PDB file of C-alpha atoms in Angstrom:
ATOM      1  CA  MET A   1      -0.442  10.546  -6.588  1.00  0.00           C
ATOM      2  CA  LEU A   2       2.899  12.469  -6.212  1.00  0.00           C
ATOM      3  CA  GLY A   3       1.587  13.375  -2.445  1.00  0.00           C
ATOM      4  CA  PHE A   4       0.590   9.738  -1.893  1.00  0.00           C
ATOM      5  CA  CYS A   5       4.243   8.662  -3.201  1.00  0.00           C
ATOM      6  CA  PHE A   6       5.916  10.762  -0.779  1.00  0.00           C
ATOM      7  CA  LEU A   7       3.626  10.782   2.299  1.00  0.00           C
ATOM      8  CA  ALA A   8       3.177   6.849   2.261  1.00  0.00           C
ATOM      9  CA  PRO A   9       6.749   5.945   2.741  1.00  0.00           C
ATOM     10  CA  LEU A  10       7.028   8.449   5.289  1.00  0.00           C
ATOM     11  CA  GLY A  11       4.102   6.913   7.218  1.00  0.00           C
ATOM     12  CA  ASP A  12       5.977   3.482   7.030  1.00  0.00           C
ATOM     13  CA  GLY A  13       9.071   5.244   8.149  1.00  0.00           C
ATOM     14  CA  ILE A  14       7.148   6.093  11.243  1.00  0.00           C
ATOM     15  CA  ALA A  15       5.645   2.595  11.440  1.00  0.00           C
ATOM     16  CA  LYS A  16       9.324   1.210  11.218  1.00  0.00           C
ATOM     17  CA  ILE A  17      10.282   3.480  14.329  1.00  0.00           C
ATOM     18  CA  LEU A  18       7.422   2.211  16.384  1.00  0.00           C
ATOM     19  CA  GLY A  19       7.566  -1.303  15.241  1.00  0.00           C
ATOM     20  CA  ASP A  20      10.129  -2.088  18.401  1.00  0.00           C
ATOM     21  CA  THR A  21       7.913  -1.236  20.953  1.00  0.00           C
ATOM     22  CA  ILE A  22       4.150  -1.022  19.849  1.00  0.00           C
ATOM     23  CA  PRO A  23       2.549  -4.052  18.988  1.00  0.00           C
ATOM     24  CA  LEU A  24       1.014  -4.216  15.504  1.00  0.00           C
ATOM     25  CA  ALA A  25      -2.727  -4.438  16.187  1.00  0.00           C
ATOM     26  CA  LEU A  26      -2.478  -1.430  18.583  1.00  0.00           C
ATOM     27  CA  LEU A  27      -0.344   0.340  15.753  1.00  0.00           C
ATOM     28  CA  LEU A  28      -3.181  -0.377  13.129  1.00  0.00           C
ATOM     29  CA  LEU A  29      -6.041   0.500  15.439  1.00  0.00           C
ATOM     30  CA  VAL A  30      -4.606   3.890  16.183  1.00  0.00           C
ATOM     31  CA  ARG A  31      -3.834   4.350  12.426  1.00  0.00           C
ATOM     32  CA  PHE A  32      -7.645   3.837  11.677  1.00  0.00           C
ATOM     33  CA  ALA A  33      -9.061   5.271  14.512  1.00  0.00           C
ATOM     34  CA  ILE A  34      -7.148   8.690  13.649  1.00  0.00           C
ATOM     35  CA  GLN A  35      -8.329   8.427  10.137  1.00  0.00           C
ATOM     36  CA  THR A  36     -11.985   8.104  11.362  1.00  0.00           C
ATOM     37  CA  GLY A  37     -11.763  11.051  13.572  1.00  0.00           C
ATOM     38  CA  LEU A  38     -10.224  13.215  11.191  1.00  0.00           C
ATOM     39  CA  LEU A  39     -12.522  12.318   7.956  1.00  0.00           C
ATOM     40  CA  LEU A  40     -16.011  11.434   9.762  1.00  0.00           C
ATOM     41  CA  PRO A  41     -16.716  14.910  10.584  1.00  0.00           C
ATOM     42  CA  LEU A  42     -15.786  16.129   7.409  1.00  0.00           C
ATOM     43  CA  ALA A  43     -17.833  13.604   5.556  1.00  0.00           C
ATOM     44  CA  LEU A  44     -20.965  14.421   7.551  1.00  0.00           C
ATOM     45  CA  ILE A  45     -20.385  18.116   6.925  1.00  0.00           C
ATOM     46  CA  SER A  46     -20.149  17.768   3.679  1.00  0.00           C
ATOM     47  CA  GLY A  47     -23.559  16.103   3.477  1.00  0.00           C
ATOM     48  CA  LYS A  48     -22.418  13.659   0.555  1.00  0.00           C
ATOM     49  CA  PRO A  49     -24.011   9.986   1.205  1.00  0.00           C
ATOM     50  CA  LEU A  50     -21.527   7.591   3.026  1.00  0.00           C
ATOM     51  CA  PRO A  51     -21.418   4.115   1.406  1.00  0.00           C
ATOM     52  CA  LEU A  52     -23.392   2.547   4.036  1.00  0.00           C
ATOM     53  CA  SER A  53     -26.011   0.478   1.755  1.00  0.00           C
ATOM     54  CA  GLY A  54     -25.946  -2.086  -0.862  1.00  0.00           C
ATOM     55  CA  ARG A  55     -23.303  -3.258  -2.876  1.00  0.00           C
ATOM     56  CA  LEU A  56     -21.202  -0.205  -2.375  1.00  0.00           C
ATOM     57  CA  LEU A  57     -21.185  -1.006   1.091  1.00  0.00           C
ATOM     58  CA  GLN A  58     -20.060  -4.602   0.386  1.00  0.00           C
ATOM     59  CA  LEU A  59     -17.102  -3.365  -1.673  1.00  0.00           C
ATOM     60  CA  THR A  60     -16.238  -0.884   0.918  1.00  0.00           C
ATOM     61  CA  PHE A  61     -16.091  -3.433   3.536  1.00  0.00           C
ATOM     62  CA  LEU A  62     -13.950  -5.761   1.249  1.00  0.00           C
ATOM     63  CA  ARG A  63     -11.870  -2.810   0.559  1.00  0.00           C
ATOM     64  CA  THR A  64     -11.160  -2.396   4.514  1.00  0.00           C
ATOM     65  CA  LEU A  65     -10.309  -5.730   4.926  1.00  0.00           C
ATOM     66  CA  LEU A  66      -7.708  -5.659   2.254  1.00  0.00           C
ATOM     67  CA  GLN A  67      -6.473  -2.223   3.531  1.00  0.00           C
ATOM     68  CA  ILE A  68      -5.978  -3.718   7.264  1.00  0.00           C
ATOM     69  CA  LEU A  69      -4.244  -7.105   5.786  1.00  0.00           C
ATOM     70  CA  GLY A  70      -1.873  -5.370   3.454  1.00  0.00           C
ATOM     71  CA  ILE A  71      -0.926  -2.360   5.700  1.00  0.00           C
ATOM     72  CA  GLY A  72      -0.509  -4.748   8.547  1.00  0.00           C
ATOM     73  CA  ALA A  73       1.717  -6.876   6.297  1.00  0.00           C
ATOM     74  CA  MET A  74       3.989  -3.712   5.526  1.00  0.00           C
ATOM     75  CA  PHE A  75       4.130  -2.696   8.981  1.00  0.00           C
ATOM     76  CA  LEU A  76       5.375  -6.122   9.891  1.00  0.00           C
ATOM     77  CA  SER A  77       7.879  -6.615   7.372  1.00  0.00           C
ATOM     78  CA  LEU A  78       9.338  -2.965   8.346  1.00  0.00           C
ATOM     79  CA  ARG A  79      10.437  -4.589  11.494  1.00  0.00           C
ATOM     80  CA  TYR A  80      12.997  -6.770   9.467  1.00  0.00           C
ATOM     81  CA  LEU A  81      13.654  -4.852   6.126  1.00  0.00           C
ATOM     82  CA  PRO A  82      15.009  -1.732   5.332  1.00  0.00           C
ATOM     83  CA  LEU A  83      12.381   0.968   4.392  1.00  0.00           C
ATOM     84  CA  ALA A  84      13.175   1.070   0.453  1.00  0.00           C
ATOM     85  CA  ASP A  85      13.673  -2.515  -0.033  1.00  0.00           C
ATOM     86  CA  ALA A  86      10.435  -3.470   1.307  1.00  0.00           C
ATOM     87  CA  ILE A  87       8.513  -1.093  -0.987  1.00  0.00           C
ATOM     88  CA  ALA A  88      10.874  -2.200  -3.844  1.00  0.00           C
ATOM     89  CA  ILE A  89       9.807  -5.432  -3.338  1.00  0.00           C
ATOM     90  CA  ALA A  90       5.989  -4.850  -2.884  1.00  0.00           C
ATOM     91  CA  PHE A  91       6.301  -3.051  -6.428  1.00  0.00           C
ATOM     92  CA  ILE A  92       6.178  -6.672  -7.795  1.00  0.00           C
ATOM     93  CA  MET A  93       2.139  -5.603  -7.752  1.00  0.00           C
ATOM     94  CA  PRO A  94       1.642  -4.291 -11.138  1.00  0.00           C
ATOM     95  CA  PHE A  95       3.276  -7.364 -12.842  1.00  0.00           C
ATOM     96  CA  LEU A  96       0.904  -9.401 -10.412  1.00  0.00           C
ATOM     97  CA  MET A  97      -2.016  -7.333 -11.862  1.00  0.00           C
ATOM     98  CA  LEU A  98      -0.914  -7.988 -15.482  1.00  0.00           C
ATOM     99  CA  LEU A  99      -0.293 -11.693 -15.256  1.00  0.00           C
ATOM    100  CA  LEU A 100      -3.612 -12.068 -13.291  1.00  0.00           C
ATOM    101  CA  GLY A 101      -5.417 -10.194 -16.661  1.00  0.00           C
ATOM    102  CA  ARG A 102      -3.510 -12.454 -18.758  1.00  0.00           C
ATOM    103  CA  PHE A 103      -4.159 -15.933 -17.131  1.00  0.00           C
ATOM    104  CA  VAL A 104      -7.338 -15.561 -14.957  1.00  0.00           C
ATOM    105  CA  LEU A 105      -9.374 -12.859 -16.890  1.00  0.00           C
ATOM    106  CA  GLY A 106      -8.135 -14.047 -20.650  1.00  0.00           C
ATOM    107  CA  GLU A 107      -6.890 -10.305 -21.397  1.00  0.00           C
ATOM    108  CA  GLN A 108      -4.566  -9.841 -24.308  1.00  0.00           C
ATOM    109  CA  VAL A 109      -1.043  -9.511 -23.112  1.00  0.00           C
ATOM    110  CA  GLY A 110       1.921  -9.336 -25.678  1.00  0.00           C
ATOM    111  CA  PRO A 111       5.199 -10.818 -25.283  1.00  0.00           C
ATOM    112  CA  HIS A 112       6.752  -7.694 -24.890  1.00  0.00           C
ATOM    113  CA  ARG A 113       4.793  -6.995 -21.556  1.00  0.00           C
ATOM    114  CA  ILE A 114       5.342 -10.751 -20.622  1.00  0.00           C
ATOM    115  CA  ALA A 115       9.110 -10.196 -20.817  1.00  0.00           C
ATOM    116  CA  ALA A 116       8.837  -7.344 -18.894  1.00  0.00           C
ATOM    117  CA  CYS A 117       7.007  -8.908 -16.288  1.00  0.00           C
ATOM    118  CA  LEU A 118       9.948 -11.689 -16.214  1.00  0.00           C
ATOM    119  CA  ILE A 119      12.775  -8.927 -15.806  1.00  0.00           C
ATOM    120  CA  GLY A 120      10.513  -7.238 -12.899  1.00  0.00           C
ATOM    121  CA  PHE A 121      10.369 -10.606 -11.191  1.00  0.00           C
ATOM    122  CA  ILE A 122      14.110 -11.053 -11.581  1.00  0.00           C
ATOM    123  CA  GLY A 123      14.511  -7.587 -10.207  1.00  0.00           C
ATOM    124  CA  THR A 124      12.521  -8.533  -7.160  1.00  0.00           C
ATOM    125  CA  LEU A 125      14.398 -11.746  -6.419  1.00  0.00           C
ATOM    126  CA  LEU A 126      17.567  -9.640  -6.464  1.00  0.00           C
ATOM    127  CA  VAL A 127      15.981  -7.456  -3.739  1.00  0.00           C
ATOM    128  CA  ILE A 128      14.652 -10.109  -1.915  1.00  0.00           C
ATOM    129  CA  GLN A 129      17.919 -12.262  -1.731  1.00  0.00           C
ATOM    130  CA  PRO A 130      20.279 -10.677   0.526  1.00  0.00           C
ATOM    131  CA  ASN A 131      17.239  -9.561   3.071  1.00  0.00           C
ATOM    132  CA  TYR A 132      16.386 -13.392   3.013  1.00  0.00           C
ATOM    133  CA  ASP A 133      19.660 -14.385   3.776  1.00  0.00           C
ATOM    134  CA  ALA A 134      19.793 -11.836   6.519  1.00  0.00           C
ATOM    135  CA  VAL A 135      16.241 -12.147   7.948  1.00  0.00           C
ATOM    136  CA  GLY A 136      14.714 -15.459   6.406  1.00  0.00           C
ATOM    137  CA  ALA A 137      10.995 -15.790   5.828  1.00  0.00           C
ATOM    138  CA  PRO A 138       9.913 -12.221   6.813  1.00  0.00           C
ATOM    139  CA  ALA A 139      11.697 -11.005   3.370  1.00  0.00           C
ATOM    140  CA  LEU A 140       8.613 -12.335   1.956  1.00  0.00           C
ATOM    141  CA  LEU A 141       6.040 -10.314   3.630  1.00  0.00           C
ATOM    142  CA  PRO A 142       6.383  -7.726   1.027  1.00  0.00           C
ATOM    143  CA  LEU A 143       5.092 -10.208  -1.798  1.00  0.00           C
ATOM    144  CA  LEU A 144       1.786 -10.722   0.572  1.00  0.00           C
ATOM    145  CA  VAL A 145       1.704  -6.803   0.466  1.00  0.00           C
ATOM    146  CA  ALA A 146       1.672  -6.842  -3.478  1.00  0.00           C
ATOM    147  CA  VAL A 147      -0.999  -9.284  -3.892  1.00  0.00           C
ATOM    148  CA  VAL A 148      -3.372  -7.637  -1.316  1.00  0.00           C
ATOM    149  CA  PHE A 149      -2.933  -4.244  -2.577  1.00  0.00           C
ATOM    150  CA  ALA A 150      -3.111  -5.324  -6.107  1.00  0.00           C
ATOM    151  CA  LEU A 151      -6.788  -6.608  -4.999  1.00  0.00           C
ATOM    152  CA  TYR A 152      -7.295  -3.234  -3.087  1.00  0.00           C
ATOM    153  CA  MET A 153      -6.400  -1.125  -5.972  1.00  0.00           C
ATOM    154  CA  LEU A 154      -8.745  -3.054  -8.277  1.00  0.00           C
ATOM    155  CA  VAL A 155     -11.629  -2.598  -5.578  1.00  0.00           C
ATOM    156  CA  THR A 156     -10.762   1.188  -5.181  1.00  0.00           C
ATOM    157  CA  ARG A 157     -10.941   1.931  -8.802  1.00  0.00           C
ATOM    158  CA  GLY A 158     -14.362   0.663  -8.926  1.00  0.00           C
ATOM    159  CA  VAL A 159     -15.627   2.394  -5.526  1.00  0.00           C
ATOM    160  CA  ALA A 160     -14.010   5.707  -6.207  1.00  0.00           C
ATOM    161  CA  LYS A 161     -15.860   6.439  -9.227  1.00  0.00           C
ATOM    162  CA  ILE A 162     -19.129   6.409  -7.173  1.00  0.00           C
ATOM    163  CA  ALA A 163     -18.274   7.295  -3.947  1.00  0.00           C
ATOM    164  CA  ASP A 164     -16.816  10.723  -2.301  1.00  0.00           C
ATOM    165  CA  PRO A 165     -13.261   9.912  -1.423  1.00  0.00           C
ATOM    166  CA  ILE A 166     -13.656  11.746   2.140  1.00  0.00           C
ATOM    167  CA  GLY A 167     -16.785   9.446   3.090  1.00  0.00           C
ATOM    168  CA  LEU A 168     -15.374   6.507   1.713  1.00  0.00           C
ATOM    169  CA  GLN A 169     -11.885   6.859   3.921  1.00  0.00           C
ATOM    170  CA  ALA A 170     -14.125   7.785   6.647  1.00  0.00           C
ATOM    171  CA  VAL A 171     -16.285   4.604   6.801  1.00  0.00           C
ATOM    172  CA  SER A 172     -13.293   2.471   5.836  1.00  0.00           C
ATOM    173  CA  GLY A 173     -11.469   3.689   8.886  1.00  0.00           C
ATOM    174  CA  ALA A 174     -14.544   3.301  11.254  1.00  0.00           C
ATOM    175  CA  MET A 175     -14.937  -0.292  10.041  1.00  0.00           C
ATOM    176  CA  ALA A 176     -11.278  -1.131  10.575  1.00  0.00           C
ATOM    177  CA  ALA A 177     -10.995   0.743  13.767  1.00  0.00           C
ATOM    178  CA  ILE A 178     -14.217  -1.361  15.089  1.00  0.00           C
ATOM    179  CA  LEU A 179     -12.926  -4.788  13.760  1.00  0.00           C
ATOM    180  CA  LEU A 180      -9.416  -4.246  15.274  1.00  0.00           C
ATOM    181  CA  ALA A 181     -10.737  -2.890  18.537  1.00  0.00           C
ATOM    182  CA  ILE A 182     -12.806  -6.261  18.764  1.00  0.00           C
ATOM    183  CA  ALA A 183      -9.597  -8.239  17.752  1.00  0.00           C
ATOM    184  CA  LEU A 184      -7.750  -6.478  20.687  1.00  0.00           C
ATOM    185  CA  LEU A 185     -10.611  -6.804  23.313  1.00  0.00           C
ATOM    186  CA  PHE A 186     -10.297 -10.615  22.731  1.00  0.00           C
ATOM    187  CA  THR A 187      -6.634 -10.996  22.388  1.00  0.00           C
ATOM    188  CA  ARG A 188      -5.432  -8.621  24.879  1.00  0.00           C
ATOM    189  CA  ASP A 189      -4.148 -11.455  27.350  1.00  0.00           C
ATOM    190  CA  SER A 190      -2.639 -13.400  24.524  1.00  0.00           C
ATOM    191  CA  GLU A 191       0.878 -14.471  24.561  1.00  0.00           C
ATOM    192  CA  ILE A 192       1.116 -13.343  20.921  1.00  0.00           C
ATOM    193  CA  ALA A 193       3.283 -10.195  21.003  1.00  0.00           C
ATOM    194  CA  THR A 194       1.569  -8.553  18.088  1.00  0.00           C
ATOM    195  CA  LEU A 195      -1.786  -8.799  19.412  1.00  0.00           C
ATOM    196  CA  GLN A 196      -0.929  -7.405  22.967  1.00  0.00           C
ATOM    197  CA  LEU A 197      -2.466  -4.278  24.406  1.00  0.00           C
ATOM    198  CA  SER A 198       0.013  -1.562  25.713  1.00  0.00           C
ATOM    199  CA  PHE A 199      -0.084   1.876  26.553  1.00  0.00           C
ATOM    200  CA  PRO A 200       2.242   4.219  24.532  1.00  0.00           C
ATOM    201  CA  ASN A 201       4.487   6.929  26.094  1.00  0.00           C
ATOM    202  CA  ALA A 202       4.341  10.625  25.330  1.00  0.00           C
ATOM    203  CA  ARG A 203       6.956  10.324  22.393  1.00  0.00           C
ATOM    204  CA  GLU A 204       5.095   7.062  20.984  1.00  0.00           C
ATOM    205  CA  THR A 205       1.687   9.019  21.428  1.00  0.00           C
ATOM    206  CA  LEU A 206       3.122  11.797  19.074  1.00  0.00           C
ATOM    207  CA  LEU A 207       4.470   9.336  16.510  1.00  0.00           C
ATOM    208  CA  LEU A 208       1.215   7.531  16.343  1.00  0.00           C
ATOM    209  CA  LEU A 209      -0.450  10.819  15.741  1.00  0.00           C
ATOM    210  CA  GLY A 210       1.832  11.440  12.939  1.00  0.00           C
ATOM    211  CA  LEU A 211       1.164   7.923  11.580  1.00  0.00           C
ATOM    212  CA  GLY A 212      -2.309   8.270  11.442  1.00  0.00           C
ATOM    213  CA  ILE A 213      -2.530  11.701  10.024  1.00  0.00           C
ATOM    214  CA  LEU A 214       0.070  10.965   7.516  1.00  0.00           C
ATOM    215  CA  GLY A 215      -1.636   7.161   6.486  1.00  0.00           C
ATOM    216  CA  THR A 216      -4.990   9.189   5.955  1.00  0.00           C
ATOM    217  CA  LEU A 217      -3.938  11.903   4.140  1.00  0.00           C
ATOM    218  CA  ALA A 218      -1.686   9.559   1.616  1.00  0.00           C
ATOM    219  CA  HIS A 219      -4.635   7.280   0.976  1.00  0.00           C
ATOM    220  CA  LEU A 220      -7.158  10.111   0.538  1.00  0.00           C
ATOM    221  CA  LEU A 221      -4.745  11.575  -1.866  1.00  0.00           C
ATOM    222  CA  MET A 222      -4.505   8.509  -3.602  1.00  0.00           C
ATOM    223  CA  THR A 223      -8.381   7.779  -3.702  1.00  0.00           C
ATOM    224  CA  TRP A 224      -8.846  11.147  -5.288  1.00  0.00           C
ATOM    225  CA  SER A 225      -5.985  10.648  -7.727  1.00  0.00           C
ATOM    226  CA  LEU A 226      -7.888   7.408  -8.980  1.00  0.00           C
ATOM    227  CA  ARG A 227     -11.199   9.474  -9.129  1.00  0.00           C
ATOM    228  CA  LEU A 228      -9.686  12.215 -11.150  1.00  0.00           C
ATOM    229  CA  ALA A 229      -7.069  10.982 -13.489  1.00  0.00           C
ATOM    230  CA  PRO A 230      -6.747   8.027 -15.993  1.00  0.00           C
ATOM    231  CA  ALA A 231      -5.084   4.899 -13.984  1.00  0.00           C
ATOM    232  CA  ALA A 232      -2.703   4.929 -17.216  1.00  0.00           C
ATOM    233  CA  THR A 233      -1.804   8.484 -16.356  1.00  0.00           C
ATOM    234  CA  LEU A 234      -1.158   7.877 -12.694  1.00  0.00           C
ATOM    235  CA  ALA A 235       0.709   4.467 -13.037  1.00  0.00           C
ATOM    236  CA  PRO A 236       4.214   5.829 -13.864  1.00  0.00           C
ATOM    237  CA  MET A 237       4.192   8.297 -10.912  1.00  0.00           C
ATOM    238  CA  GLN A 238       3.645   5.524  -8.452  1.00  0.00           C
ATOM    239  CA  TYR A 239       7.248   4.155  -9.060  1.00  0.00           C
ATOM    240  CA  LEU A 240       8.524   7.645  -7.255  1.00  0.00           C
ATOM    241  CA  GLU A 241       7.722   5.855  -3.928  1.00  0.00           C
ATOM    242  CA  ILE A 242      10.882   3.665  -4.297  1.00  0.00           C
ATOM    243  CA  PRO A 243      13.351   6.899  -4.497  1.00  0.00           C
ATOM    244  CA  PHE A 244      11.124   8.644  -1.975  1.00  0.00           C
ATOM    245  CA  ALA A 245      11.664   5.672   0.333  1.00  0.00           C
ATOM    246  CA  THR A 246      15.385   5.211  -0.484  1.00  0.00           C
ATOM    247  CA  LEU A 247      15.839   8.918   0.498  1.00  0.00           C
ATOM    248  CA  ILE A 248      13.608   8.567   3.625  1.00  0.00           C
ATOM    249  CA  GLY A 249      15.497   5.499   4.914  1.00  0.00           C
ATOM    250  CA  TRP A 250      18.755   6.976   4.306  1.00  0.00           C
ATOM    251  CA  ALA A 251      17.628  10.346   6.427  1.00  0.00           C
ATOM    252  CA  ILE A 252      15.954   8.405   9.417  1.00  0.00           C
ATOM    253  CA  PHE A 253      17.541   5.013   9.589  1.00  0.00           C
ATOM    254  CA  HIS A 254      21.037   5.376   7.512  1.00  0.00           C
ATOM    255  CA  ASP A 255      19.696   2.548   5.147  1.00  0.00           C
ATOM    256  CA  LEU A 256      20.755   2.243   1.821  1.00  0.00           C
ATOM    257  CA  PRO A 257      20.295  -0.733  -0.568  1.00  0.00           C
ATOM    258  CA  ASP A 258      23.182  -2.724  -1.004  1.00  0.00           C
ATOM    259  CA  GLY A 259      24.842  -3.195  -4.646  1.00  0.00           C
ATOM    260  CA  THR A 260      22.555  -6.440  -5.488  1.00  0.00           C
ATOM    261  CA  ALA A 261      19.402  -5.039  -4.107  1.00  0.00           C
ATOM    262  CA  ALA A 262      20.231  -1.375  -5.797  1.00  0.00           C
ATOM    263  CA  PHE A 263      20.305  -3.201  -9.189  1.00  0.00           C
ATOM    264  CA  GLY A 264      17.387  -5.359  -8.642  1.00  0.00           C
ATOM    265  CA  ILE A 265      15.399  -1.839  -7.634  1.00  0.00           C
ATOM    266  CA  ALA A 266      16.560  -0.437 -10.768  1.00  0.00           C
ATOM    267  CA  LEU A 267      15.579  -3.510 -12.683  1.00  0.00           C
ATOM    268  CA  THR A 268      12.134  -3.469 -11.295  1.00  0.00           C
ATOM    269  CA  ILE A 269      11.554   0.131 -12.077  1.00  0.00           C
ATOM    270  CA  ALA A 270      12.813   0.077 -15.654  1.00  0.00           C
ATOM    271  CA  ALA A 271      10.386  -3.077 -16.297  1.00  0.00           C
ATOM    272  CA  GLY A 272       7.740  -1.256 -14.611  1.00  0.00           C
ATOM    273  CA  LEU A 273       7.569   1.511 -16.661  1.00  0.00           C
ATOM    274  CA  TYR A 274       8.326  -0.274 -19.813  1.00  0.00           C
ATOM    275  CA  VAL A 275       4.655  -2.237 -19.016  1.00  0.00           C
ATOM    276  CA  ILE A 276       3.094   0.939 -18.431  1.00  0.00           C
ATOM    277  CA  HIS A 277       4.613   2.263 -21.678  1.00  0.00           C
ATOM    278  CA  ARG A 278       3.337  -0.658 -23.611  1.00  0.00           C
ATOM    279  CA  GLU A 279       0.043  -0.460 -21.826  1.00  0.00           C
ATOM    280  CA  GLN A 280      -0.340   3.073 -23.292  1.00  0.00           C
ATOM    281  CA  ALA A 281       0.784   2.276 -26.868  1.00  0.00           C
ATOM    282  CA  ALA A 282      -1.704  -0.640 -26.741  1.00  0.00           C
ATOM    283  CA  ALA A 283      -4.731   1.701 -25.430  1.00  0.00           C
ATOM    284  CA  ARG A 284      -3.773   4.312 -28.150  1.00  0.00           C
ATOM    285  CA  GLU A 285      -4.105   1.616 -30.740  1.00  0.00           C
ATOM    286  CA  MET A 286      -7.463   0.763 -29.877  1.00  0.00           C
ATOM    287  CA  VAL A 287      -8.715   4.326 -29.963  1.00  0.00           C
ATOM    288  CA  PRO A 288     -10.358   4.824 -33.496  1.00  0.00           C
ATOM    289  CA  GLU A 289      -9.304   7.662 -35.437  1.00  0.00           C
ATOM    290  CA  THR A 290     -11.793  10.684 -35.755  1.00  0.00           C
TER     291      THR A 290
END
């Protein structure tokens, strides 16, 4: 998970560099094509079964659609927002998962965690507000990322327990690449800039390769972590993605959150860690003594 927290924003930084010149659909196609090219041979060599039948195939396809939508929304948001701000806004995801559990699934969520969720929302709004003033509606794209990846994580937790991570990522990459190639084939003459087909130069090609490799490795590490360790152990580590993103954004783009956004990021992190603490405490109380 620590590797994911560093590699994911690094890949997002490359996507931000390429966002001004490479159409979004092509960016996603290359990202997933490289994932397939790297992992499918490894999956076949390992001899482990691929998720190609029954309910597992259906869940893998759903996971792939969510991954395309989530990564696409994040890449698009990075055309308008600083790296750290976009990732910090997307970290409303844990609060969404908690509230969905409370109001949709009927799970027990105490007042402390509800209060922490409200504080986390306030922190997120403090990050959104200066960005919304600057760029308008695109500042809300990371909220879509949060909703999509909340669902993506739920599906991944279910699939990762029964599917080999390399095979799962290989099949997901192949599904995504095929879907995106078909979309580009039918929209290559479209006037919509994000759906047009273009040809990268040598520098852009190297960056695209880097994006595909980093993205593949990051999500593979995340899938492995969910397979090998309890979610309660991994959850606090996910917040390290924000300081890593801040460091990468400063090093590459010389962007730092302003005072309001920085305070909002601090609130979001503090509220998220408190929610995790309460979740772990509640879990310990439910375990009977032996």
